[in-house]
Amino acid sequence: MTGYQLAPTLEEYSHFLNIKIQHKVPFVCVPEKPDLDYIANTLYLSIGDVHGNWKKNGNVHGFYMSFLVEKAQELVNKKLWEAFNALLAVLIYGIVMFPNIHKFVDLAAICLFVDKNPIPTLLADTYYSVHSRYGKGGAIRNCLSLLYTWFKSHLPASGPFVTSTQKWPQRIMGLTGNDIVWCPTGMDVEKVITSCDKPLDKEIFESVCFEKGTDPKGLEKVRSAWNSIHTSDHISLGEKNAVAKQAYTDWVEDRVKDRLLPFPKVNPLYEQPPKVPNATMPAENCIQVNMESTKLHEKRSDARPKHHLVDQIRVELTHEAKVLKEGSLRVQKRARTEKGERDTTVVVEDHQEIIKRAVKEVEEKLRRE
């Protein structure tokens, strides 16, 4: 596993959930004294219901799931679907996406629902959960199914990785950077967030993680940086290239040794491209050439049945053209020989041209595909 690193991104989470990222400060400030009247209006609840069921659980406030489910069922019976959808959504936010206390939707989840920009917080929760579990054991709680979906999208979908009887850790250890699916199928991001305010070099020397309230100045700097988001599109970024430079690969391997990470060496599951000496061609260029060659081979394989289909259509249409043409000639001859109708002209469209156009349209469509 020393040949690659995987880390979820905002764009990937946005793709899997089909929720756009809003370019604004992503960190929701949870107020100490919430506006219960505003919450009632947002969730289509009566002010009496909200004030009567706003409860404290530990150090947080919110609604018990049983209350929200009961109100949602009442809305179903009355067929008030807009109000029902609001309660269903806030239940998903509080129970699935941002769980804190079992069967309890807290104020933080409600604020995230109102803000309608959950992707940055989901990603931050993922990293924080992984960080907090490092060396401590236990499971990751926050939206584990999303993390699993993201991770699986980068793994091979066929070949030895799928058919192997080894356990997951062993199979994953047998993968290299050449086997990873760097650009998941169907993911076509128009713009990528490349940076916020340009930080000083000393500020990005290493990542930091701090508890709420322990570093208010640091939190404010992060918050203000998100007021100046910079994006780039696929034109300015250029074509996708998943080949890692040798300097990066060396850094990963050195970090594994430095951190004493338990990555035993295993044989690769898939056949690897040949290594090329640096004197003739950089290794990353050779890998890129092999990857492009594989893609072209797959495209040719996919194109063969399509070309066969075009040939079959051409034969069928040619035969039909011949039949139609013979029929047209008979109609014209009959019109000329009928008594008293010698000067009559029967205009018959050239069916051969119709067939040619049809064949051309089919070929053009398949070429585009």
Tab-separated table of C-alpha atoms in Angstrom, residues 3-364:
chain	number	residue	atom	x	y	z
A	3	GLY	CA	2.472	3.117	-3.717
A	4	TYR	CA	-0.604	5.295	-3.261
A	5	GLN	CA	-2.677	7.326	-0.828
A	6	LEU	CA	-6.437	7.847	-0.888
A	7	ALA	CA	-8.306	10.696	0.776
A	8	PRO	CA	-11.947	11.749	0.227
A	9	THR	CA	-12.565	15.199	-1.253
A	10	LEU	CA	-15.414	17.705	-1.204
A	11	GLU	CA	-16.119	17.072	-4.885
A	12	GLU	CA	-16.370	13.306	-4.389
A	13	TYR	CA	-18.768	13.568	-1.450
A	14	SER	CA	-20.820	16.086	-3.431
A	15	HIS	CA	-20.977	13.616	-6.349
A	16	PHE	CA	-22.079	10.626	-4.277
A	17	LEU	CA	-24.799	12.547	-2.425
A	18	ASN	CA	-25.821	14.661	-5.442
A	19	ILE	CA	-25.691	17.805	-3.278
A	20	LYS	CA	-23.915	20.895	-4.562
A	21	ILE	CA	-21.284	22.656	-2.461
A	22	GLN	CA	-22.217	26.223	-1.678
A	23	HIS	CA	-19.314	28.633	-1.795
A	24	LYS	CA	-19.690	30.150	1.637
A	25	VAL	CA	-18.296	29.635	5.124
A	26	PRO	CA	-18.924	25.924	5.677
A	27	PHE	CA	-18.744	25.918	9.454
A	28	VAL	CA	-22.168	26.305	11.050
A	29	CYS	CA	-22.227	28.252	14.280
A	30	VAL	CA	-24.570	26.571	16.767
A	31	PRO	CA	-26.189	29.255	18.962
A	32	GLU	CA	-26.423	28.808	22.719
A	33	LYS	CA	-30.013	30.116	22.703
A	34	PRO	CA	-31.774	28.872	19.564
A	35	ASP	CA	-34.703	30.681	17.985
A	36	LEU	CA	-37.423	28.088	18.598
A	37	ASP	CA	-40.008	30.095	16.669
A	38	TYR	CA	-37.758	30.028	13.590
A	39	ILE	CA	-37.194	26.276	14.011
A	40	ALA	CA	-40.966	25.765	14.222
A	41	ASN	CA	-41.487	27.688	10.983
A	42	THR	CA	-38.669	25.809	9.184
A	43	LEU	CA	-39.927	22.348	10.229
A	44	TYR	CA	-43.632	23.152	9.669
A	45	LEU	CA	-44.377	22.561	13.353
A	46	SER	CA	-46.584	24.558	15.679
A	47	ILE	CA	-44.868	26.804	18.190
A	48	GLY	CA	-46.578	24.876	20.996
A	49	ASP	CA	-45.208	21.532	19.726
A	50	VAL	CA	-41.679	22.897	19.502
A	51	HIS	CA	-41.652	24.541	22.934
A	52	GLY	CA	-43.286	21.495	24.505
A	53	ASN	CA	-40.889	18.929	22.998
A	54	TRP	CA	-37.579	20.809	23.004
A	55	LYS	CA	-35.568	18.640	25.402
A	56	LYS	CA	-32.104	18.486	26.928
A	57	ASN	CA	-30.065	15.315	26.556
A	58	GLY	CA	-26.690	15.473	28.237
A	59	ASN	CA	-25.085	18.771	27.246
A	60	VAL	CA	-27.140	19.352	24.093
A	61	HIS	CA	-30.708	20.295	23.217
A	62	GLY	CA	-32.985	19.009	20.473
A	63	PHE	CA	-35.887	16.682	19.679
A	64	TYR	CA	-36.260	13.009	20.470
A	65	MET	CA	-36.676	10.934	17.336
A	66	SER	CA	-39.992	9.492	18.579
A	67	PHE	CA	-41.584	12.965	18.593
A	68	LEU	CA	-40.457	13.789	15.030
A	69	VAL	CA	-41.579	10.366	13.732
A	70	GLU	CA	-44.998	10.811	15.342
A	71	LYS	CA	-45.456	14.273	13.773
A	72	ALA	CA	-44.268	12.946	10.400
A	73	GLN	CA	-46.893	10.168	10.531
A	74	GLU	CA	-49.605	12.754	11.205
A	75	LEU	CA	-48.494	14.701	8.142
A	76	VAL	CA	-48.657	11.534	6.013
A	77	ASN	CA	-52.244	10.925	7.139
A	78	LYS	CA	-53.113	14.510	6.184
A	79	LYS	CA	-51.124	14.210	2.909
A	80	LEU	CA	-49.124	17.349	3.713
A	81	TRP	CA	-46.067	16.231	1.764
A	82	GLU	CA	-43.987	19.413	1.879
A	83	ALA	CA	-44.101	19.473	5.669
A	84	PHE	CA	-43.479	15.704	5.805
A	85	ASN	CA	-40.390	16.040	3.586
A	86	ALA	CA	-38.954	18.655	5.949
A	87	LEU	CA	-39.308	16.366	8.981
A	88	LEU	CA	-37.958	13.367	7.052
A	89	ALA	CA	-34.926	15.384	5.956
A	90	VAL	CA	-34.126	16.647	9.455
A	91	LEU	CA	-34.422	13.076	10.760
A	92	ILE	CA	-31.878	11.931	8.164
A	93	TYR	CA	-29.572	14.782	9.152
A	94	GLY	CA	-29.805	13.993	12.872
A	95	ILE	CA	-29.893	10.184	12.849
A	96	VAL	CA	-27.892	9.182	9.731
A	97	MET	CA	-25.608	11.987	8.588
A	98	PHE	CA	-24.694	13.742	11.855
A	99	PRO	CA	-25.486	11.363	14.737
A	100	ASN	CA	-24.525	12.500	18.201
A	101	ILE	CA	-26.859	10.877	20.738
A	102	HIS	CA	-28.809	7.711	19.957
A	103	LYS	CA	-32.327	8.466	18.658
A	104	PHE	CA	-31.928	12.177	19.340
A	105	VAL	CA	-31.783	15.008	16.749
A	106	ASP	CA	-29.677	17.722	18.320
A	107	LEU	CA	-29.472	21.439	17.579
A	108	ALA	CA	-26.267	21.092	15.536
A	109	ALA	CA	-27.963	18.730	13.056
A	110	ILE	CA	-30.962	21.076	12.816
A	111	CYS	CA	-28.657	24.048	12.104
A	112	LEU	CA	-26.915	22.055	9.362
A	113	PHE	CA	-30.295	21.201	7.851
A	114	VAL	CA	-31.286	24.885	7.837
A	115	ASP	CA	-27.914	25.915	6.345
A	116	LYS	CA	-28.309	23.463	3.410
A	117	ASN	CA	-24.556	22.999	2.952
A	118	PRO	CA	-23.748	19.640	4.619
A	119	ILE	CA	-20.862	18.421	2.417
A	120	PRO	CA	-17.967	20.303	4.146
A	121	THR	CA	-19.154	19.188	7.583
A	122	LEU	CA	-19.568	15.590	6.435
A	123	LEU	CA	-16.019	15.585	5.107
A	124	ALA	CA	-14.675	17.241	8.257
A	125	ASP	CA	-16.509	14.695	10.430
A	126	THR	CA	-14.974	11.874	8.395
A	127	TYR	CA	-11.441	13.136	8.923
A	128	TYR	CA	-12.071	13.888	12.590
A	129	SER	CA	-13.548	10.425	13.194
A	130	VAL	CA	-10.563	8.717	11.552
A	131	HIS	CA	-8.156	10.978	13.468
A	132	SER	CA	-9.841	10.356	16.835
A	133	ARG	CA	-9.808	6.580	16.296
A	134	TYR	CA	-6.094	6.438	15.410
A	135	GLY	CA	-4.390	4.119	17.857
A	136	LYS	CA	-7.501	3.871	20.025
A	137	GLY	CA	-9.526	1.149	18.342
A	138	GLY	CA	-13.283	1.384	17.976
A	139	ALA	CA	-15.429	2.151	14.957
A	140	ILE	CA	-16.076	5.247	12.849
A	141	ARG	CA	-19.651	6.390	13.480
A	142	ASN	CA	-20.308	9.389	11.253
A	143	CYS	CA	-21.883	8.406	7.926
A	144	LEU	CA	-19.866	5.223	7.588
A	145	SER	CA	-21.876	4.103	4.543
A	146	LEU	CA	-20.755	7.208	2.629
A	147	LEU	CA	-17.103	6.571	3.502
A	148	TYR	CA	-17.504	2.953	2.375
A	149	THR	CA	-19.109	4.021	-0.929
A	150	TRP	CA	-16.270	6.462	-1.570
A	151	PHE	CA	-13.562	3.904	-0.747
A	152	LYS	CA	-15.114	1.162	-2.873
A	153	SER	CA	-15.374	3.488	-5.891
A	154	HIS	CA	-11.560	3.590	-6.079
A	155	LEU	CA	-11.057	-0.192	-5.941
A	156	PRO	CA	-10.953	-2.546	-8.956
A	157	ALA	CA	-14.359	-3.950	-9.944
A	158	SER	CA	-12.994	-7.052	-11.691
A	159	GLY	CA	-10.002	-9.362	-11.716
A	160	PRO	CA	-8.024	-10.864	-8.832
A	161	PHE	CA	-9.153	-8.258	-6.291
A	162	VAL	CA	-12.770	-9.387	-6.711
A	163	THR	CA	-12.206	-13.120	-7.166
A	164	SER	CA	-9.567	-13.546	-4.451
A	165	THR	CA	-10.517	-15.484	-1.320
A	166	GLN	CA	-8.133	-13.421	0.818
A	167	LYS	CA	-9.451	-11.055	3.457
A	168	TRP	CA	-9.931	-7.392	2.601
A	169	PRO	CA	-6.711	-6.114	4.269
A	170	GLN	CA	-4.634	-8.670	2.356
A	171	ARG	CA	-6.294	-7.860	-0.961
A	172	ILE	CA	-5.878	-4.112	-0.456
A	173	MET	CA	-2.199	-4.627	0.385
A	174	GLY	CA	-1.827	-6.345	-2.982
A	175	LEU	CA	-2.876	-3.204	-4.887
A	176	THR	CA	-0.505	-0.579	-6.261
A	177	GLY	CA	-1.067	2.901	-7.615
A	178	ASN	CA	-1.528	1.369	-11.082
A	179	ASP	CA	-4.545	-0.671	-9.917
A	180	ILE	CA	-6.489	2.127	-8.197
A	181	VAL	CA	-9.483	3.664	-9.982
A	182	TRP	CA	-8.437	7.292	-9.643
A	183	CYS	CA	-11.449	8.794	-11.455
A	184	PRO	CA	-14.661	6.914	-10.500
A	185	THR	CA	-17.139	6.194	-13.285
A	186	GLY	CA	-19.752	8.884	-13.814
A	187	MET	CA	-17.914	11.538	-11.840
A	188	ASP	CA	-17.527	14.604	-14.056
A	189	VAL	CA	-16.707	17.636	-11.935
A	190	GLU	CA	-16.974	20.944	-13.787
A	191	LYS	CA	-15.111	23.035	-11.205
A	192	VAL	CA	-12.721	22.100	-8.423
A	193	ILE	CA	-12.028	24.159	-5.303
A	194	THR	CA	-8.261	24.617	-5.519
A	195	SER	CA	-7.646	27.045	-2.653
A	196	CYS	CA	-8.996	29.628	-0.221
A	197	ASP	CA	-6.919	32.631	0.810
A	198	LYS	CA	-3.281	31.947	0.068
A	199	PRO	CA	-1.706	30.824	3.378
A	200	LEU	CA	1.826	31.355	4.539
A	201	ASP	CA	4.207	28.438	4.130
A	202	LYS	CA	4.548	28.073	7.905
A	203	GLU	CA	0.767	27.754	8.223
A	204	ILE	CA	0.598	24.697	5.942
A	205	PHE	CA	3.674	22.944	7.266
A	206	GLU	CA	1.374	20.358	8.825
A	207	SER	CA	-2.337	19.849	9.326
A	208	VAL	CA	-3.893	20.824	12.640
A	209	CYS	CA	-6.905	19.555	14.525
A	210	PHE	CA	-8.229	21.238	17.647
A	211	GLU	CA	-11.276	20.894	19.848
A	212	LYS	CA	-14.011	23.509	19.833
A	213	GLY	CA	-13.093	26.504	21.966
A	214	THR	CA	-9.408	25.611	22.369
A	215	ASP	CA	-8.136	27.817	19.519
A	216	PRO	CA	-10.651	30.588	18.676
A	217	LYS	CA	-8.057	32.563	16.676
A	218	GLY	CA	-7.228	29.541	14.555
A	219	LEU	CA	-10.907	28.850	13.959
A	220	GLU	CA	-11.496	32.461	12.900
A	221	LYS	CA	-8.601	32.276	10.419
A	222	VAL	CA	-10.079	29.138	8.888
A	223	ARG	CA	-13.518	30.734	8.754
A	224	SER	CA	-12.258	33.933	7.083
A	225	ALA	CA	-10.263	31.929	4.500
A	226	TRP	CA	-13.496	30.457	3.175
A	227	ASN	CA	-14.669	33.945	2.212
A	228	SER	CA	-12.196	33.890	-0.693
A	229	ILE	CA	-12.671	30.576	-2.477
A	230	HIS	CA	-10.822	29.980	-5.754
A	231	THR	CA	-11.968	27.389	-8.289
A	232	SER	CA	-10.557	25.987	-11.507
A	233	ASP	CA	-12.330	24.222	-14.363
A	234	HIS	CA	-11.197	21.272	-16.467
A	235	ILE	CA	-9.849	23.601	-19.185
A	236	SER	CA	-7.383	25.371	-16.912
A	237	LEU	CA	-6.485	22.197	-15.008
A	238	GLY	CA	-5.903	20.148	-18.161
A	239	GLU	CA	-6.538	16.463	-18.742
A	240	LYS	CA	-6.829	14.059	-15.826
A	241	ASN	CA	-3.531	12.386	-15.035
A	242	ALA	CA	-3.392	9.907	-12.181
A	243	VAL	CA	0.333	9.187	-12.472
A	244	ALA	CA	2.293	10.003	-9.315
A	245	LYS	CA	5.679	11.630	-9.684
A	246	GLN	CA	8.672	9.758	-8.319
A	247	ALA	CA	9.267	12.410	-5.665
A	248	TYR	CA	5.797	11.826	-4.230
A	249	THR	CA	6.191	8.036	-4.288
A	250	ASP	CA	9.515	8.333	-2.465
A	251	TRP	CA	7.893	10.617	0.136
A	252	VAL	CA	5.117	8.082	0.800
A	253	GLU	CA	7.592	5.242	1.215
A	254	ASP	CA	9.801	7.289	3.536
A	255	ARG	CA	6.793	8.287	5.645
A	256	VAL	CA	5.741	4.654	6.007
A	257	LYS	CA	9.195	3.807	7.324
A	258	ASP	CA	9.339	6.895	9.548
A	259	ARG	CA	5.919	6.243	11.128
A	260	LEU	CA	6.511	2.501	11.389
A	261	LEU	CA	3.163	1.812	9.729
A	262	PRO	CA	2.325	-1.929	9.686
A	263	PHE	CA	2.360	-2.429	5.916
A	264	PRO	CA	3.907	-5.828	5.148
A	265	LYS	CA	5.186	-6.371	1.643
A	266	VAL	CA	3.004	-8.625	-0.490
A	267	ASN	CA	3.000	-9.606	-4.126
A	268	PRO	CA	0.866	-7.383	-6.395
A	269	LEU	CA	-2.504	-8.850	-7.365
A	270	TYR	CA	-2.285	-7.496	-10.902
A	271	GLU	CA	0.436	-7.546	-13.518
A	272	GLN	CA	2.440	-4.336	-13.279
A	273	PRO	CA	3.897	-2.279	-16.148
A	274	PRO	CA	7.621	-2.765	-16.701
A	275	LYS	CA	9.996	-0.409	-14.953
A	276	VAL	CA	11.998	1.796	-17.294
A	277	PRO	CA	15.423	3.156	-16.308
A	278	ASN	CA	15.484	6.890	-15.712
A	279	ALA	CA	18.133	7.273	-18.404
A	280	THR	CA	15.663	6.380	-21.153
A	281	MET	CA	12.248	7.474	-19.840
A	282	PRO	CA	10.858	8.593	-16.471
A	283	ALA	CA	8.963	5.790	-14.751
A	284	GLU	CA	5.819	7.899	-14.403
A	285	ASN	CA	5.796	8.507	-18.180
A	286	CYS	CA	6.034	4.788	-18.819
A	287	ILE	CA	3.123	4.134	-16.445
A	288	GLN	CA	1.064	6.800	-18.206
A	289	VAL	CA	1.775	5.248	-21.622
A	290	ASN	CA	0.714	1.819	-20.373
A	291	MET	CA	-2.470	3.224	-18.856
A	292	GLU	CA	-3.377	5.003	-22.096
A	293	SER	CA	-2.620	1.849	-24.074
A	294	THR	CA	-4.961	-0.160	-21.839
A	295	LYS	CA	-7.718	2.418	-22.291
A	296	LEU	CA	-7.341	2.344	-26.094
A	297	HIS	CA	-7.443	-1.448	-26.084
A	298	GLU	CA	-10.680	-1.365	-24.060
A	299	LYS	CA	-12.185	1.193	-26.442
A	300	ARG	CA	-11.308	-0.989	-29.451
A	301	SER	CA	-12.893	-4.008	-27.779
A	302	ASP	CA	-16.062	-2.029	-27.069
A	303	ALA	CA	-16.131	-0.701	-30.649
A	304	ARG	CA	-16.022	-4.104	-32.379
A	305	PRO	CA	-19.670	-5.085	-31.724
A	306	LYS	CA	-20.766	-1.573	-32.718
A	307	HIS	CA	-18.966	-1.782	-36.066
A	308	HIS	CA	-20.494	-5.192	-36.635
A	309	LEU	CA	-23.906	-3.669	-35.944
A	310	VAL	CA	-23.254	-0.918	-38.509
A	311	ASP	CA	-22.304	-3.498	-41.142
A	312	GLN	CA	-25.444	-5.482	-40.414
A	313	ILE	CA	-27.642	-2.387	-40.666
A	314	ARG	CA	-25.934	-1.378	-43.916
A	315	VAL	CA	-26.669	-4.792	-45.480
A	316	GLU	CA	-30.301	-4.706	-44.394
A	317	LEU	CA	-30.842	-1.155	-45.607
A	318	THR	CA	-29.103	-1.830	-48.912
A	319	HIS	CA	-31.436	-4.753	-49.540
A	320	GLU	CA	-34.423	-2.600	-48.635
A	321	ALA	CA	-33.155	0.127	-50.987
A	322	LYS	CA	-32.963	-2.346	-53.833
A	323	VAL	CA	-36.541	-3.491	-53.264
A	324	LEU	CA	-37.823	0.069	-53.007
A	325	LYS	CA	-35.936	1.146	-56.107
A	326	GLU	CA	-37.394	-1.714	-58.173
A	327	GLY	CA	-40.846	-0.786	-56.910
A	328	SER	CA	-40.297	2.861	-57.871
A	329	LEU	CA	-39.265	1.908	-61.426
A	330	ARG	CA	-42.402	-0.202	-61.834
A	331	VAL	CA	-44.582	2.689	-60.663
A	332	GLN	CA	-42.930	5.087	-63.102
A	333	LYS	CA	-43.260	2.619	-66.014
A	334	ARG	CA	-46.912	1.940	-65.236
A	335	ALA	CA	-47.654	5.671	-65.130
A	336	ARG	CA	-46.103	6.207	-68.553
A	337	THR	CA	-47.997	3.381	-70.267
A	338	GLU	CA	-51.494	4.117	-68.935
A	339	LYS	CA	-53.820	5.233	-71.773
A	340	GLY	CA	-54.452	8.994	-71.893
A	341	GLU	CA	-51.828	9.737	-69.188
A	342	ARG	CA	-48.684	9.921	-71.399
A	343	ASP	CA	-47.794	13.408	-70.169
A	344	THR	CA	-48.287	12.562	-66.495
A	345	THR	CA	-45.119	12.725	-64.386
A	346	VAL	CA	-44.906	10.707	-61.206
A	347	VAL	CA	-42.296	12.087	-58.827
A	348	VAL	CA	-40.806	9.331	-56.704
A	349	GLU	CA	-38.134	10.210	-54.141
A	350	ASP	CA	-34.832	8.418	-54.613
A	351	HIS	CA	-34.970	5.753	-51.881
A	352	GLN	CA	-31.305	5.009	-52.379
A	353	GLU	CA	-30.509	8.485	-51.043
A	354	ILE	CA	-32.847	7.935	-48.084
A	355	ILE	CA	-31.020	4.744	-47.187
A	356	LYS	CA	-27.624	6.428	-47.504
A	357	ARG	CA	-28.715	9.163	-45.135
A	358	ALA	CA	-30.053	6.597	-42.664
A	359	VAL	CA	-26.784	4.643	-42.701
A	360	LYS	CA	-24.790	7.856	-42.259
A	361	GLU	CA	-26.926	8.890	-39.261
A	362	VAL	CA	-26.443	5.475	-37.595
A	363	GLU	CA	-22.684	5.594	-38.163
A	364	GLU	CA	-22.451	9.136	-36.780
